[in-house]
PDB file of C-alpha atoms in Angstrom:
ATOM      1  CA  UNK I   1     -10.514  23.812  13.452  1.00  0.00           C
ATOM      2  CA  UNK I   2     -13.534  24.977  11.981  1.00  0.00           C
ATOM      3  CA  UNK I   3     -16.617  26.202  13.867  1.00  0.00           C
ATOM      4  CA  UNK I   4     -19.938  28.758  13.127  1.00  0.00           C
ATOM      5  CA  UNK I   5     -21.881  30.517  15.793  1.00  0.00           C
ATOM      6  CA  UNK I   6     -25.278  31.510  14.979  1.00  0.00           C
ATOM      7  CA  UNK I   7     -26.200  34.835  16.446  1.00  0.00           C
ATOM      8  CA  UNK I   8     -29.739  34.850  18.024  1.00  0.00           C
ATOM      9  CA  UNK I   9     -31.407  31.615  19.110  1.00  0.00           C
ATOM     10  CA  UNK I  10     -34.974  32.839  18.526  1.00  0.00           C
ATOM     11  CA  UNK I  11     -35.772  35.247  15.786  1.00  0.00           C
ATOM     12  CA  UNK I  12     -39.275  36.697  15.737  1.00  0.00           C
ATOM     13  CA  UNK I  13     -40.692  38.186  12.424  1.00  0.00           C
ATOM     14  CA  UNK I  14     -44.201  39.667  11.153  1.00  0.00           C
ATOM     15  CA  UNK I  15     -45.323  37.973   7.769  1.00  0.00           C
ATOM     16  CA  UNK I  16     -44.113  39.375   5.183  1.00  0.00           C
ATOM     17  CA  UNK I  17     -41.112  40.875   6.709  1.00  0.00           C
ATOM     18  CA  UNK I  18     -37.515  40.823   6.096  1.00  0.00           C
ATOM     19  CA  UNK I  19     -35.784  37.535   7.483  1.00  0.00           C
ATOM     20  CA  UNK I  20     -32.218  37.816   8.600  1.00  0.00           C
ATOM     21  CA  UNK I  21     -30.263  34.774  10.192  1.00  0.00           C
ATOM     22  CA  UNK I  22     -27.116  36.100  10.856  1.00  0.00           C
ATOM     23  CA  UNK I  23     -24.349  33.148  10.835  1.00  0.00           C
ATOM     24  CA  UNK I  24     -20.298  33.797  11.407  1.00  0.00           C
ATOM     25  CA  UNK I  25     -17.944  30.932  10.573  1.00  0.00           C
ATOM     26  CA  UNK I  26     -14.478  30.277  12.035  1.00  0.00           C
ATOM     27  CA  UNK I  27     -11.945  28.032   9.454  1.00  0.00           C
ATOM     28  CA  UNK I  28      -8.356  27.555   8.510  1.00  0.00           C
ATOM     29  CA  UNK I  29      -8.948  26.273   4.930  1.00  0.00           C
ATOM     30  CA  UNK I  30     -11.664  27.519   2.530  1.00  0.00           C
ATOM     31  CA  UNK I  31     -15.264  26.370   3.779  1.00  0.00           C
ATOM     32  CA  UNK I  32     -17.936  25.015   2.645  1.00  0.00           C
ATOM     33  CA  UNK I  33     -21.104  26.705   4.042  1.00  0.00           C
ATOM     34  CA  UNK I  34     -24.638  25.439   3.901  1.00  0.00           C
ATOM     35  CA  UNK I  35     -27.577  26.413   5.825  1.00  0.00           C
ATOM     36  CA  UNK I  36     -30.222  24.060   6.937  1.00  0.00           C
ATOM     37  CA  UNK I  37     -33.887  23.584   8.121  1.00  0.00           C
ATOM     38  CA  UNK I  38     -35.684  21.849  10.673  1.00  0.00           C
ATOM     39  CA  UNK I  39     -38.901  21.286  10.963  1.00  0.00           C
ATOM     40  CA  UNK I  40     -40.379  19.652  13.866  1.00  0.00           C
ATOM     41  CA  UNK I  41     -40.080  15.976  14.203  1.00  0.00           C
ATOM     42  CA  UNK I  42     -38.271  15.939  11.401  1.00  0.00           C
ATOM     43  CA  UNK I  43     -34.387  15.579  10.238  1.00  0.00           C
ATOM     44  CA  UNK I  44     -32.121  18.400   8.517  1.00  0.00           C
ATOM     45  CA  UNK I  45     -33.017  19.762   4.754  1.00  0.00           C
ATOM     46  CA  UNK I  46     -30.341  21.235   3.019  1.00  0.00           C
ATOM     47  CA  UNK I  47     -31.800  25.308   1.670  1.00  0.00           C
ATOM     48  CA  UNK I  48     -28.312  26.322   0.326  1.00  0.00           C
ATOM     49  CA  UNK I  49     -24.817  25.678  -0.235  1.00  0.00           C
ATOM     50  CA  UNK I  50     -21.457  27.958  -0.618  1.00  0.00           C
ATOM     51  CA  UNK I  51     -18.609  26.180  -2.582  1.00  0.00           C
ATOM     52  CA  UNK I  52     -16.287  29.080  -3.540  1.00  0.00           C
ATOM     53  CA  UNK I  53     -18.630  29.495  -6.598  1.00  0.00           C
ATOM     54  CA  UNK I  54     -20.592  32.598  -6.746  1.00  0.00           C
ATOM     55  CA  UNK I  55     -20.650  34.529  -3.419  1.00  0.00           C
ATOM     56  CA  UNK I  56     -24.633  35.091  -3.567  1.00  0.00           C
ATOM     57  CA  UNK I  57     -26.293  31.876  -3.208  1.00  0.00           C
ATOM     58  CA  UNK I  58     -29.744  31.144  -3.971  1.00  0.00           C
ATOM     59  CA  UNK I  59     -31.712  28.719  -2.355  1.00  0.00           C
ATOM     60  CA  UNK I  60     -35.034  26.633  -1.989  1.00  0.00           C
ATOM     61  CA  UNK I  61     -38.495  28.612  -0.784  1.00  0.00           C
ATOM     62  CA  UNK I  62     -37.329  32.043  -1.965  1.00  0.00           C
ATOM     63  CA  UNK I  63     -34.351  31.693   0.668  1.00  0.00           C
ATOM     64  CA  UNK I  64     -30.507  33.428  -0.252  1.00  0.00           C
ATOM     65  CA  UNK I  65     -27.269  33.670   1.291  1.00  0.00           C
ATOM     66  CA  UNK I  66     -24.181  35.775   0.739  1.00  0.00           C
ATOM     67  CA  UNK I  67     -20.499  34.737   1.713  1.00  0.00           C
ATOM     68  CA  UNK I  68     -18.652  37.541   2.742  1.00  0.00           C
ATOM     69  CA  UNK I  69     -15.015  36.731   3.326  1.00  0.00           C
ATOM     70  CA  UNK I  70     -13.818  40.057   4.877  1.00  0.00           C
ATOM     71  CA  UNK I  71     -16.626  39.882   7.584  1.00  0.00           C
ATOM     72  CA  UNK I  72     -16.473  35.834   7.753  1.00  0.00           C
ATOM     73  CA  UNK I  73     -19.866  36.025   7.637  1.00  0.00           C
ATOM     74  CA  UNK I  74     -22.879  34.186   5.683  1.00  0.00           C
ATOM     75  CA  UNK I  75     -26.155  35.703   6.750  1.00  0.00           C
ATOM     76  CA  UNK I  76     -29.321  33.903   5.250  1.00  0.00           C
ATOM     77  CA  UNK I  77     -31.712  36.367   3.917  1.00  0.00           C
ATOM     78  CA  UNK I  78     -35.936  35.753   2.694  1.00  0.00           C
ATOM     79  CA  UNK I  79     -37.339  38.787   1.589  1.00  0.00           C
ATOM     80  CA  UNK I  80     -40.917  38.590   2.977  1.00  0.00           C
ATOM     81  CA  UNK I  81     -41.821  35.831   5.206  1.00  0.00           C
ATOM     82  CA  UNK I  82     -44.229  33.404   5.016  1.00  0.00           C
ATOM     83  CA  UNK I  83     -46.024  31.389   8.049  1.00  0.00           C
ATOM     84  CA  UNK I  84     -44.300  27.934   6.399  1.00  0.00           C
ATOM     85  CA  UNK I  85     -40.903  29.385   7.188  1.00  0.00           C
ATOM     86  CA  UNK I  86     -41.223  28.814  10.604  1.00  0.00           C
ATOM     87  CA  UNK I  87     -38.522  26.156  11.804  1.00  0.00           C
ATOM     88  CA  UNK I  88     -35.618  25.988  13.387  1.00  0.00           C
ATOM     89  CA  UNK I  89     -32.360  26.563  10.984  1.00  0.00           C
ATOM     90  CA  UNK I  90     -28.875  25.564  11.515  1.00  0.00           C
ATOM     91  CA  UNK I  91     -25.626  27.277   9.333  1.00  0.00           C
ATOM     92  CA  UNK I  92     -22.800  24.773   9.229  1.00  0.00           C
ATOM     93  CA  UNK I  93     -19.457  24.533   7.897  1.00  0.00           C
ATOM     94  CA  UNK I  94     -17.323  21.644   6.361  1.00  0.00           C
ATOM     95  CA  UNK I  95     -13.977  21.768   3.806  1.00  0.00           C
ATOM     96  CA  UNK I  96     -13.309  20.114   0.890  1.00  0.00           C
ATOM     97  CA  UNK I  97     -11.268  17.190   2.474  1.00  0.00           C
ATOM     98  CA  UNK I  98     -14.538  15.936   4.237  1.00  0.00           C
ATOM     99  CA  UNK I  99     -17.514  17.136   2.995  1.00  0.00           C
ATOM    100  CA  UNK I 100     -19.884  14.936   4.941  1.00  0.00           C
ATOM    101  CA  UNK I 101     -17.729  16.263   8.433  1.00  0.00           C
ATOM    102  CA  UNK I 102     -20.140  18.952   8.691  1.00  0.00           C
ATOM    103  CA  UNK I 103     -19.973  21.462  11.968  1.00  0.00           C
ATOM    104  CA  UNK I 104     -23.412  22.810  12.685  1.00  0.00           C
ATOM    105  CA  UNK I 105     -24.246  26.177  14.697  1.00  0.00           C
ATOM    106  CA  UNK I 106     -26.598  25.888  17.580  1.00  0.00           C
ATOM    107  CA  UNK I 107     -29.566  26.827  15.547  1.00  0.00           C
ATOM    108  CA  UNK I 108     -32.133  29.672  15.366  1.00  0.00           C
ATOM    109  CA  UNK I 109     -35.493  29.657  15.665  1.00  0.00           C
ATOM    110  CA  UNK I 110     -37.741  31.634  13.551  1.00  0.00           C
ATOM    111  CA  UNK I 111     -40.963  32.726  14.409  1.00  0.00           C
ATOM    112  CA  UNK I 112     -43.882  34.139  12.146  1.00  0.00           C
ATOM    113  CA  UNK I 113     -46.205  36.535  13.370  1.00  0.00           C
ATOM    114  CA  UNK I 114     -49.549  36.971  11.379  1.00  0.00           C
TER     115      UNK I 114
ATOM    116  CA  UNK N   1     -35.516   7.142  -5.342  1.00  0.00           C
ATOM    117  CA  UNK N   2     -36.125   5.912  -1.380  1.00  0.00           C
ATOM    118  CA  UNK N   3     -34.388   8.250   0.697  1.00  0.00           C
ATOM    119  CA  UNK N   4     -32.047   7.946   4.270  1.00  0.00           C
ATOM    120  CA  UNK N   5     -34.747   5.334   6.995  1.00  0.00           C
ATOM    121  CA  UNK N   6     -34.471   5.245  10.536  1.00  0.00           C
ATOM    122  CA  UNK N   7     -35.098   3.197  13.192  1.00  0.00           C
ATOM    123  CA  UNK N   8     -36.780   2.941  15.504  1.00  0.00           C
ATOM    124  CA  UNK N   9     -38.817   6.777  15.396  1.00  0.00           C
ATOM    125  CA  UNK N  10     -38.525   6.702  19.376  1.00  0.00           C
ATOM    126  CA  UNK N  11     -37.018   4.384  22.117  1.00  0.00           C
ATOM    127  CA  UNK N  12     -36.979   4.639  25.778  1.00  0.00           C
ATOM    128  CA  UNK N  13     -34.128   2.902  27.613  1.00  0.00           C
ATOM    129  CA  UNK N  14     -32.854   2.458  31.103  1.00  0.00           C
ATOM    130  CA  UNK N  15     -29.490   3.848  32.481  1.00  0.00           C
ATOM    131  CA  UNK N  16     -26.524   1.172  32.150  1.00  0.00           C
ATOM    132  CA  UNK N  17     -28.452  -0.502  28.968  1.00  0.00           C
ATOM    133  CA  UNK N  18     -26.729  -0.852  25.800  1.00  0.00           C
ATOM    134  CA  UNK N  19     -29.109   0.296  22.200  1.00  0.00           C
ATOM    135  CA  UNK N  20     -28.546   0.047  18.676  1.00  0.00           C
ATOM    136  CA  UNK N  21     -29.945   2.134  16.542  1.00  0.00           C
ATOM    137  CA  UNK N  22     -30.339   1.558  12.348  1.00  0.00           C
ATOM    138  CA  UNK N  23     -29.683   3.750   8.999  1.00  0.00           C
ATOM    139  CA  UNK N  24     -30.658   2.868   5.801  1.00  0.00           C
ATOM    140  CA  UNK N  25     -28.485   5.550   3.199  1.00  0.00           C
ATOM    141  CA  UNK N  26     -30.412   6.848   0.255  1.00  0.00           C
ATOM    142  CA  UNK N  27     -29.837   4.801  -2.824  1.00  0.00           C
ATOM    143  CA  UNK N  28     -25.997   5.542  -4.290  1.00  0.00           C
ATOM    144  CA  UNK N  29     -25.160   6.723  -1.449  1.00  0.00           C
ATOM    145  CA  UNK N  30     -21.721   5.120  -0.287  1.00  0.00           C
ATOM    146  CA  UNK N  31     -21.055   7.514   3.193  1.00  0.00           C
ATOM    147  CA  UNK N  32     -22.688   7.392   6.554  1.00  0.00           C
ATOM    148  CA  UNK N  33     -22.725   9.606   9.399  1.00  0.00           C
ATOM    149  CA  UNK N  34     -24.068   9.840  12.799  1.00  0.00           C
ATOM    150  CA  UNK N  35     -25.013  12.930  14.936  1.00  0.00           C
ATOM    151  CA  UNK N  36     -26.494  13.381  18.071  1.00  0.00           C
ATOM    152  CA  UNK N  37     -29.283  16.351  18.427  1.00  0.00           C
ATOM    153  CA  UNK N  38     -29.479  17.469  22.127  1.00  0.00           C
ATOM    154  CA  UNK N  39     -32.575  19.506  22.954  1.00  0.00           C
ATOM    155  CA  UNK N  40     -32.356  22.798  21.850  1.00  0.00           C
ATOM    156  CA  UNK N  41     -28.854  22.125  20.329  1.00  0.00           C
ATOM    157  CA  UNK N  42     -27.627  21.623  17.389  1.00  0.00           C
ATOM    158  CA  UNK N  43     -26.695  18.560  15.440  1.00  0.00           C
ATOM    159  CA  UNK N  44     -22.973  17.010  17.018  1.00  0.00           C
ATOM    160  CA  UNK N  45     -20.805  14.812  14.515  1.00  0.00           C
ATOM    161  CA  UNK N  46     -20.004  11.025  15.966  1.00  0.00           C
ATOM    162  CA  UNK N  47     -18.753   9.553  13.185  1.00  0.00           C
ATOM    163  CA  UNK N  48     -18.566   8.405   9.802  1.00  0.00           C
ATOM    164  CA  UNK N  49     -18.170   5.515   7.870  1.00  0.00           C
ATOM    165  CA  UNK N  50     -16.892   5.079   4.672  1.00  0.00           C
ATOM    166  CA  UNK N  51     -17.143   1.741   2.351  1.00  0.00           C
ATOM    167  CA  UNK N  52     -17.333   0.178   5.747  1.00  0.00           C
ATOM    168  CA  UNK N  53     -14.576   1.583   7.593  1.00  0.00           C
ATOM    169  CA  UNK N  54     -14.645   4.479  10.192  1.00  0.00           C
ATOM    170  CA  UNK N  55     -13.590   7.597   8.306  1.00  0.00           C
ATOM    171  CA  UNK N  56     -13.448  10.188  10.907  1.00  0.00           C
ATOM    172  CA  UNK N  57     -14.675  10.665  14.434  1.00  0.00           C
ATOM    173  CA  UNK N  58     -15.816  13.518  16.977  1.00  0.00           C
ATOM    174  CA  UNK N  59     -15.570  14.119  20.480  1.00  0.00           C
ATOM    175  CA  UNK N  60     -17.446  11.064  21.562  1.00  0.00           C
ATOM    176  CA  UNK N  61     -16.666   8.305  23.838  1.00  0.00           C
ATOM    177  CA  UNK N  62     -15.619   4.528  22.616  1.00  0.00           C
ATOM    178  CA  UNK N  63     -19.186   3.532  23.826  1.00  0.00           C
ATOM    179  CA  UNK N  64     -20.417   5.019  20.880  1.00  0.00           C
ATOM    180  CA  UNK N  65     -19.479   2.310  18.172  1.00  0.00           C
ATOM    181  CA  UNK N  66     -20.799   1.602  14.728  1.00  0.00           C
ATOM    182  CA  UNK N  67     -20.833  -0.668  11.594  1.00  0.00           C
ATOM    183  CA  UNK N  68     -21.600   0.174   7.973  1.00  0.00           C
ATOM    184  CA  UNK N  69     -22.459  -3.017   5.829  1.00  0.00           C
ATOM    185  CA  UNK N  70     -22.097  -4.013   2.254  1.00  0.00           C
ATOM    186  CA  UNK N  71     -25.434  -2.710   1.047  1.00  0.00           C
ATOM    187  CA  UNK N  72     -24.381   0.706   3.066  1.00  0.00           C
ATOM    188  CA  UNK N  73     -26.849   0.806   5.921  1.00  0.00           C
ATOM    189  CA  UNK N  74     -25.454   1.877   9.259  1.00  0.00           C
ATOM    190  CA  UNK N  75     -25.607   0.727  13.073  1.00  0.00           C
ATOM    191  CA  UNK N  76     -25.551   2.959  15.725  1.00  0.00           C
ATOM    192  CA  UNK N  77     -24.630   1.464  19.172  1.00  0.00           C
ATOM    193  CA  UNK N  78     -24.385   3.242  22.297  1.00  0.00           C
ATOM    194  CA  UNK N  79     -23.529   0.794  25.260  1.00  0.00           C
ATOM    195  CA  UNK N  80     -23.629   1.883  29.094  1.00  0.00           C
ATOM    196  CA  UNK N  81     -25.829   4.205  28.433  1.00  0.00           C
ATOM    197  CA  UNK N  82     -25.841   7.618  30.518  1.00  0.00           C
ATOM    198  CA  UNK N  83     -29.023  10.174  30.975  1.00  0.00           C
ATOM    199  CA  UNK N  84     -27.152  12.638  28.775  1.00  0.00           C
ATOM    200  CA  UNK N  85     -27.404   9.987  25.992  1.00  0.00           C
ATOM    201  CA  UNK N  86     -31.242  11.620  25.556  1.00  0.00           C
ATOM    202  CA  UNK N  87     -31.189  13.185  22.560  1.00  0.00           C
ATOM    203  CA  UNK N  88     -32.541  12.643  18.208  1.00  0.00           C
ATOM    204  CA  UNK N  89     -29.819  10.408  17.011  1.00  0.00           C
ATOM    205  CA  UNK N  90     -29.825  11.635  12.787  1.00  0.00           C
ATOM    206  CA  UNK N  91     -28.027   9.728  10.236  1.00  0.00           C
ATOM    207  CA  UNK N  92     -27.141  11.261   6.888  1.00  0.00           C
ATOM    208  CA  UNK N  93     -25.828  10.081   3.624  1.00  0.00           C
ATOM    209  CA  UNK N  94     -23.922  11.469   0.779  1.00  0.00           C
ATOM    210  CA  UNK N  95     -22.391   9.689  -2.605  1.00  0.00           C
ATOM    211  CA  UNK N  96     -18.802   9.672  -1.354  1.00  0.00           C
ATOM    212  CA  UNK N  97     -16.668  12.001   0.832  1.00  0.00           C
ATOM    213  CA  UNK N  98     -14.499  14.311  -0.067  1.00  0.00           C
ATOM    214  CA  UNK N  99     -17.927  15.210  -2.404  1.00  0.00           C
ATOM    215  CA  UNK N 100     -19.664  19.016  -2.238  1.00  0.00           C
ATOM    216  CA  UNK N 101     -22.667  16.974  -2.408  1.00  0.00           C
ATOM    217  CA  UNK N 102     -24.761  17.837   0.754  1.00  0.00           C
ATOM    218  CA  UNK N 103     -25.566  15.392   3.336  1.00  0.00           C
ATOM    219  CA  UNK N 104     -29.321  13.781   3.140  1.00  0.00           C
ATOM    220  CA  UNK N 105     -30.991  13.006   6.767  1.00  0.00           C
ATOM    221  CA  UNK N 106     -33.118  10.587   7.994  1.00  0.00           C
ATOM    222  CA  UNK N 107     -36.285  12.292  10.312  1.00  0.00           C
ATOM    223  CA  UNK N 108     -34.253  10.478  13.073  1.00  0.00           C
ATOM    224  CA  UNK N 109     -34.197   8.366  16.389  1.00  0.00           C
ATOM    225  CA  UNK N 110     -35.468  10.151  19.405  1.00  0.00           C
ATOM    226  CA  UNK N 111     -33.801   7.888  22.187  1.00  0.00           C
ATOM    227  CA  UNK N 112     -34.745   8.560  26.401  1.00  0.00           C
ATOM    228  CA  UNK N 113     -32.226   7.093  28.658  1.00  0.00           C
ATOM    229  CA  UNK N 114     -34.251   7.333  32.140  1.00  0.00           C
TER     230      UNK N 114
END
C-alpha cells in the first residue's frame, strides 16, 4: 500500500521567505512522487514530478523538490515567496503499474504575509 | 489543445436522489479518473476507466458507478445519495495508464447533498 502524509496543514510565510512543505511517503515498490497546487475554485495543477530520474526536481514558478530515499521524504522547497504562491498544495504518490492511481496527502495550506 | 470540462460547476441535490455528473478528457487522452475532494481534505481516488472499462477502484461504495464512452468522456453517477456525498467531484485525464505522464484536472463539480 502506498500512502504520503503531509506534515502541517497550514503553513504561514513572510514574502520573500523560505517555503518548506514537508511531505513523507509510505510505498512497497518505487514511487512516483508529484506535488500539486490548488488554487481556489479550481482543480489540481501538476508543479513537479519524481520518476527515479534525478533526485532534485525542478518545477513550475521557481518551485523544487528533492527525493530522499533514506528519510522517505520529498519536501517541496521555493526560495523566496511570492503573494501568487498562496494555495493549497497536495504531495501524492503513485507506481509505475498505475500511474493515473494517484494517492494524495491531505494538503497544506500556504499563506503569504506582506 | 481543449483541456479536461466539467459539468455542471455546482449542483445541489436532495438526500436519497441519484446525480450524474460529466468529464470531457483533454484531447489524446485515453484514461479517466474520478476523485472526490471533501472540505479541507484531500483529493480520494473512485475509480478509473480505461478504453471504457473500469481499471481500478478505491474504497467507495457500488453507488458510485461510471461509464467512459468511445470519444473518452466520463460519467459520474452517485445514486442514493448521502449528506457525506458533499464534496468537489474532479476528473482527470492522462494518455494511457501505466504512463509517468501526470494526470490533467478539470476545475471540478462542487455537488451539496442537503
Amino acid at each position: 500500500a502506498q500512502s504520503v502524509t503531509q506534515l502541517g496543514s497550514h503553513v504561514s510565510v513572510s514574502e520573500g521567505a523560505l517555503v518548506l512543505l514537508r511531505c513523507n511517503y509510505s510505498s512497497s515498490v518505487p514511487p512516483y512522487l508529484f506535488w500539486y497546487v490548488q488554487y481556489p475554485n479550481q482543480g489540481l495543477q501538476l508543479l513537479l514530478k519524481y520518476t527515479s530520474a534525478a533526485t532534485l526536481v525542478k518545477g513550475i514558478n521557481g518551485f523544487e523538490a528533492e527525493f530522499k530515499k533514506s528519510e522517505t521524504s520529498f519536501h517541496l522547497t521555493k526560495p523566496s515567496a511570492h503573494m501568487s504562491d498562496a494555495a493549497e498544495y497536495f504531495c501524492a504518490v503513485t507506481s509505475y503499474s498505475s500511474a493515473s492511481k494517484i494517492i494524495f496527502g491531505s494538503g497544506t495550506r500556504l499563506s503569504i504575509r506582506p | 489543445e481543449t483541456g479536461v470540462t466539467q459539468s455542471p460547476t455546482h449542483l445541489i441535490k436532495t438526500r436519497g436522489q441519484q446525480v450524474t455528473l460529466r468529464c470531457s478528457s483533454q484531447s489524446g487522452h485515453n484514461t479517466v479518473s474520478w476523485y472526490q475532494q471533501a472540505l479541507g481534505q484531500g483529493p480520494q481516488f473512485i475509480f478509473q476507466y480505461y478504453r471504457e472499462e473500469e481499471n481500478g477502484r478505491g474504497n467507495f461504495p457500488p453507488r458510485f458507478s461510471g461509464l467512459q464512452f468511445p470519444n473518452y468522456s466520463s460519467e459520474l453517477n452517485v445514486n442514493a445519495l448521502e449528506l457525506d456525498d458533499s464534496a468537489l467531484y474532479l476528473c482527470a485525464s492522462s494518455p494511457q495508464d501505466g504512463d509517468n505522464s501526470p494526470l490533467h484536472f478539470g476545475n471540478g463539480t462542487r455537488l451539496t447533498v442537503t
